[in-house]
XYZ file of C-alpha atoms in Angstrom:
235
model
C 108.820 87.530 118.386
C 108.450 84.601 120.777
C 105.611 82.187 120.027
C 105.182 79.927 123.040
C 102.583 77.835 124.845
C 103.668 76.891 128.368
C 101.257 74.417 129.951
C 101.205 73.315 133.560
C 100.503 69.707 132.620
C 100.124 67.433 129.618
C 97.197 65.421 130.946
C 94.067 66.359 132.876
C 92.219 63.868 135.072
C 89.797 61.829 132.990
C 91.273 62.743 129.614
C 94.041 61.466 127.357
C 97.513 62.875 126.805
C 97.344 66.503 125.550
C 93.655 66.167 124.630
C 92.580 69.367 126.403
C 95.187 71.348 124.432
C 94.613 69.887 120.961
C 92.455 72.759 119.637
C 95.138 75.224 120.756
C 97.935 73.107 119.319
C 96.227 72.868 115.948
C 96.332 76.666 115.714
C 99.720 77.056 117.361
C 101.444 74.658 114.957
C 99.234 75.415 111.938
C 102.239 76.094 109.695
C 104.129 72.971 110.781
C 104.071 69.631 109.040
C 106.577 68.215 111.561
C 107.324 69.150 115.167
C 110.625 68.318 116.866
C 110.022 66.543 120.182
C 112.518 66.781 123.054
C 111.931 63.740 125.325
C 114.902 64.336 127.639
C 112.750 64.748 130.765
C 111.274 61.326 130.051
C 108.961 59.982 132.763
C 110.144 57.006 134.744
C 110.076 53.655 133.014
C 109.901 54.655 129.357
C 112.570 55.249 126.725
C 113.032 58.275 124.485
C 111.581 56.181 121.655
C 108.480 55.174 123.620
C 107.875 58.734 124.802
C 108.232 60.045 121.253
C 105.841 57.404 119.909
C 103.247 58.316 122.534
C 103.528 61.948 121.500
C 103.374 61.067 117.794
C 100.075 59.224 118.268
C 98.511 62.300 119.837
C 99.835 64.783 117.266
C 98.569 62.506 114.486
C 95.055 63.544 115.567
C 95.836 67.037 114.235
C 97.814 65.769 111.229
C 101.250 66.760 112.506
C 104.280 64.462 112.414
C 106.644 64.131 115.367
C 110.396 63.529 115.167
C 112.429 62.925 118.323
C 115.567 65.013 118.757
C 117.444 61.830 119.715
C 116.946 60.627 116.127
C 119.313 63.321 114.801
C 123.114 63.202 114.859
C 123.326 66.980 115.382
C 120.826 68.093 118.024
C 121.661 71.787 117.652
C 121.069 71.692 113.900
C 117.790 69.838 114.435
C 116.613 72.659 116.706
C 117.684 75.378 114.288
C 115.883 73.688 111.382
C 112.722 72.746 113.280
C 109.328 74.003 112.093
C 108.071 73.706 115.669
C 109.381 72.323 118.960
C 107.751 70.512 121.893
C 109.500 69.651 125.156
C 107.542 67.164 127.222
C 107.251 66.692 130.956
C 109.072 64.418 133.342
C 111.910 65.390 135.660
C 113.240 68.939 135.276
C 116.653 68.107 136.755
C 117.106 65.396 134.129
C 115.861 67.638 131.322
C 118.188 70.520 132.201
C 121.119 68.156 132.662
C 120.553 66.721 129.182
C 120.162 70.123 127.525
C 123.535 71.137 128.945
C 125.086 67.769 128.149
C 124.192 68.098 124.471
C 125.168 71.808 124.512
C 121.812 72.967 123.187
C 120.442 75.219 125.951
C 121.683 78.375 124.211
C 120.695 77.108 120.745
C 117.179 76.390 121.984
C 116.909 79.834 123.587
C 118.122 81.638 120.460
C 115.845 79.631 118.180
C 112.734 80.282 120.261
C 113.524 83.980 120.556
C 113.358 84.138 116.746
C 109.760 82.905 116.768
C 109.829 79.140 116.194
C 106.554 77.918 117.757
C 107.161 76.070 121.009
C 105.081 73.957 123.352
C 106.241 73.096 126.842
C 104.376 70.929 129.305
C 105.382 70.568 132.961
C 109.203 70.277 132.922
C 109.161 71.630 129.376
C 107.476 74.751 130.737
C 109.727 75.017 133.793
C 112.745 75.583 131.553
C 111.174 78.689 129.988
C 111.686 80.612 133.235
C 114.786 82.286 134.600
C 115.828 79.156 136.465
C 114.566 75.659 137.237
C 114.733 76.212 140.998
C 110.968 76.294 141.579
C 110.320 72.837 140.127
C 108.545 70.268 142.311
C 110.819 67.476 141.071
C 113.375 65.509 143.066
C 117.040 66.260 142.236
C 117.721 62.829 140.746
C 120.713 64.171 138.800
C 122.894 67.268 139.222
C 122.829 69.644 136.225
C 125.815 71.942 135.554
C 123.603 74.988 136.200
C 120.100 75.817 137.392
C 119.875 78.608 134.806
C 117.385 77.893 132.043
C 116.038 79.632 128.933
C 114.850 82.923 130.416
C 112.104 83.292 127.798
C 109.812 84.838 130.408
C 110.964 87.277 133.136
C 109.879 85.083 136.046
C 109.848 81.482 137.239
C 107.043 78.967 137.054
C 105.780 76.482 139.584
C 103.717 74.079 137.486
C 101.083 71.719 138.916
C 100.510 74.435 141.525
C 98.052 73.536 144.294
C 96.379 75.996 146.648
C 96.531 75.246 150.361
C 93.699 72.880 151.292
C 92.300 74.091 154.616
C 90.508 70.741 155.110
C 93.630 68.610 154.646
C 95.299 66.900 157.608
C 98.629 66.746 155.742
C 101.299 68.412 157.886
C 104.017 68.710 155.247
C 104.967 71.918 153.481
C 102.601 73.382 150.901
C 103.649 74.624 147.454
C 103.187 78.146 148.782
C 105.610 77.445 151.640
C 108.216 76.044 149.257
C 107.964 79.052 146.948
C 108.346 81.431 149.872
C 111.461 79.491 150.917
C 112.861 80.111 147.424
C 112.099 83.825 147.751
C 114.100 84.037 150.979
C 117.238 83.628 148.854
C 116.148 84.817 145.384
C 114.570 88.015 144.164
C 112.564 87.246 141.057
C 108.838 86.491 140.789
C 107.256 83.050 140.707
C 103.922 82.225 139.080
C 102.014 79.237 140.440
C 100.388 77.682 137.350
C 97.529 75.276 138.033
C 96.743 72.127 136.074
C 94.586 73.000 133.081
C 96.180 76.443 132.740
C 98.821 77.609 130.291
C 100.627 80.758 129.252
C 100.306 82.026 125.702
C 103.280 84.167 124.692
C 102.655 85.823 121.344
C 103.192 89.277 119.822
C 104.995 90.478 122.919
C 102.131 89.556 125.266
C 101.976 86.925 128.021
C 98.385 85.831 128.676
C 97.126 83.355 131.277
C 94.838 80.910 129.465
C 92.390 78.293 130.679
C 89.590 78.682 133.188
C 91.600 78.821 136.415
C 93.427 81.576 138.249
C 97.163 81.557 138.944
C 99.066 82.827 141.990
C 101.883 85.349 141.784
C 104.602 85.370 144.446
C 107.112 88.164 144.992
C 109.774 88.615 147.636
C 108.466 90.265 150.832
C 104.948 90.601 149.394
C 101.686 88.743 149.903
C 100.701 86.393 147.066
C 98.345 87.839 144.457
C 95.605 85.880 142.699
C 95.691 86.371 138.925
C 92.498 85.815 136.924
C 92.403 83.833 133.695
C 92.902 85.920 130.529
C 95.086 88.424 132.403
C 97.995 89.885 130.446
C 101.158 89.273 132.500
C 103.849 91.443 130.926
C 103.750 93.583 134.070
C 105.555 90.800 135.969
C 109.207 91.747 136.143
């Protein structure tokens, strides 16, 4: 059974990295002494080592060690042997490109489907969907495929923002971009706001946090989804 936490973001305004999720992570990884960190989406300006060290400092607060996947000679074996796995945020195009480059997309999917606890934030959550095509990121690199893990039967748009009726910004909204995607694709998209996450356990998909999410389907009006809603109906 899949055991996943898919968060819209790693950091909320006014708090430190992952702080708002730490109580959840302590429970989620309660049987893990060490979590394997995948830093391939790395934010601009930092190395895999620096990103891993940042993550290690946060997980130390809940007495969990972090090992970066780049520290292992065999990335696939590291995934298969991991007690828990965390894929951090950054650029989704870069992340997907690296997962294909190291030939571990399928290994990661198979491992997580067997129940290894997983945390994704931002780009690390994007890859849990059917494809990465609803990311907000710039295509800084061209991955071999847009297909991702398919651990949930829909796509995510993380960092989702509702249309601000008071804004003078004339560019496209997130809602407009998602509807553009649905002109050419026929699977649902869930707009996941910052501070929200999906908990996938025991065959259920539950929207967690205090905020609503927005569900988009082809040729249908968007639907507001309340926190604590079970989402297995989305197909």
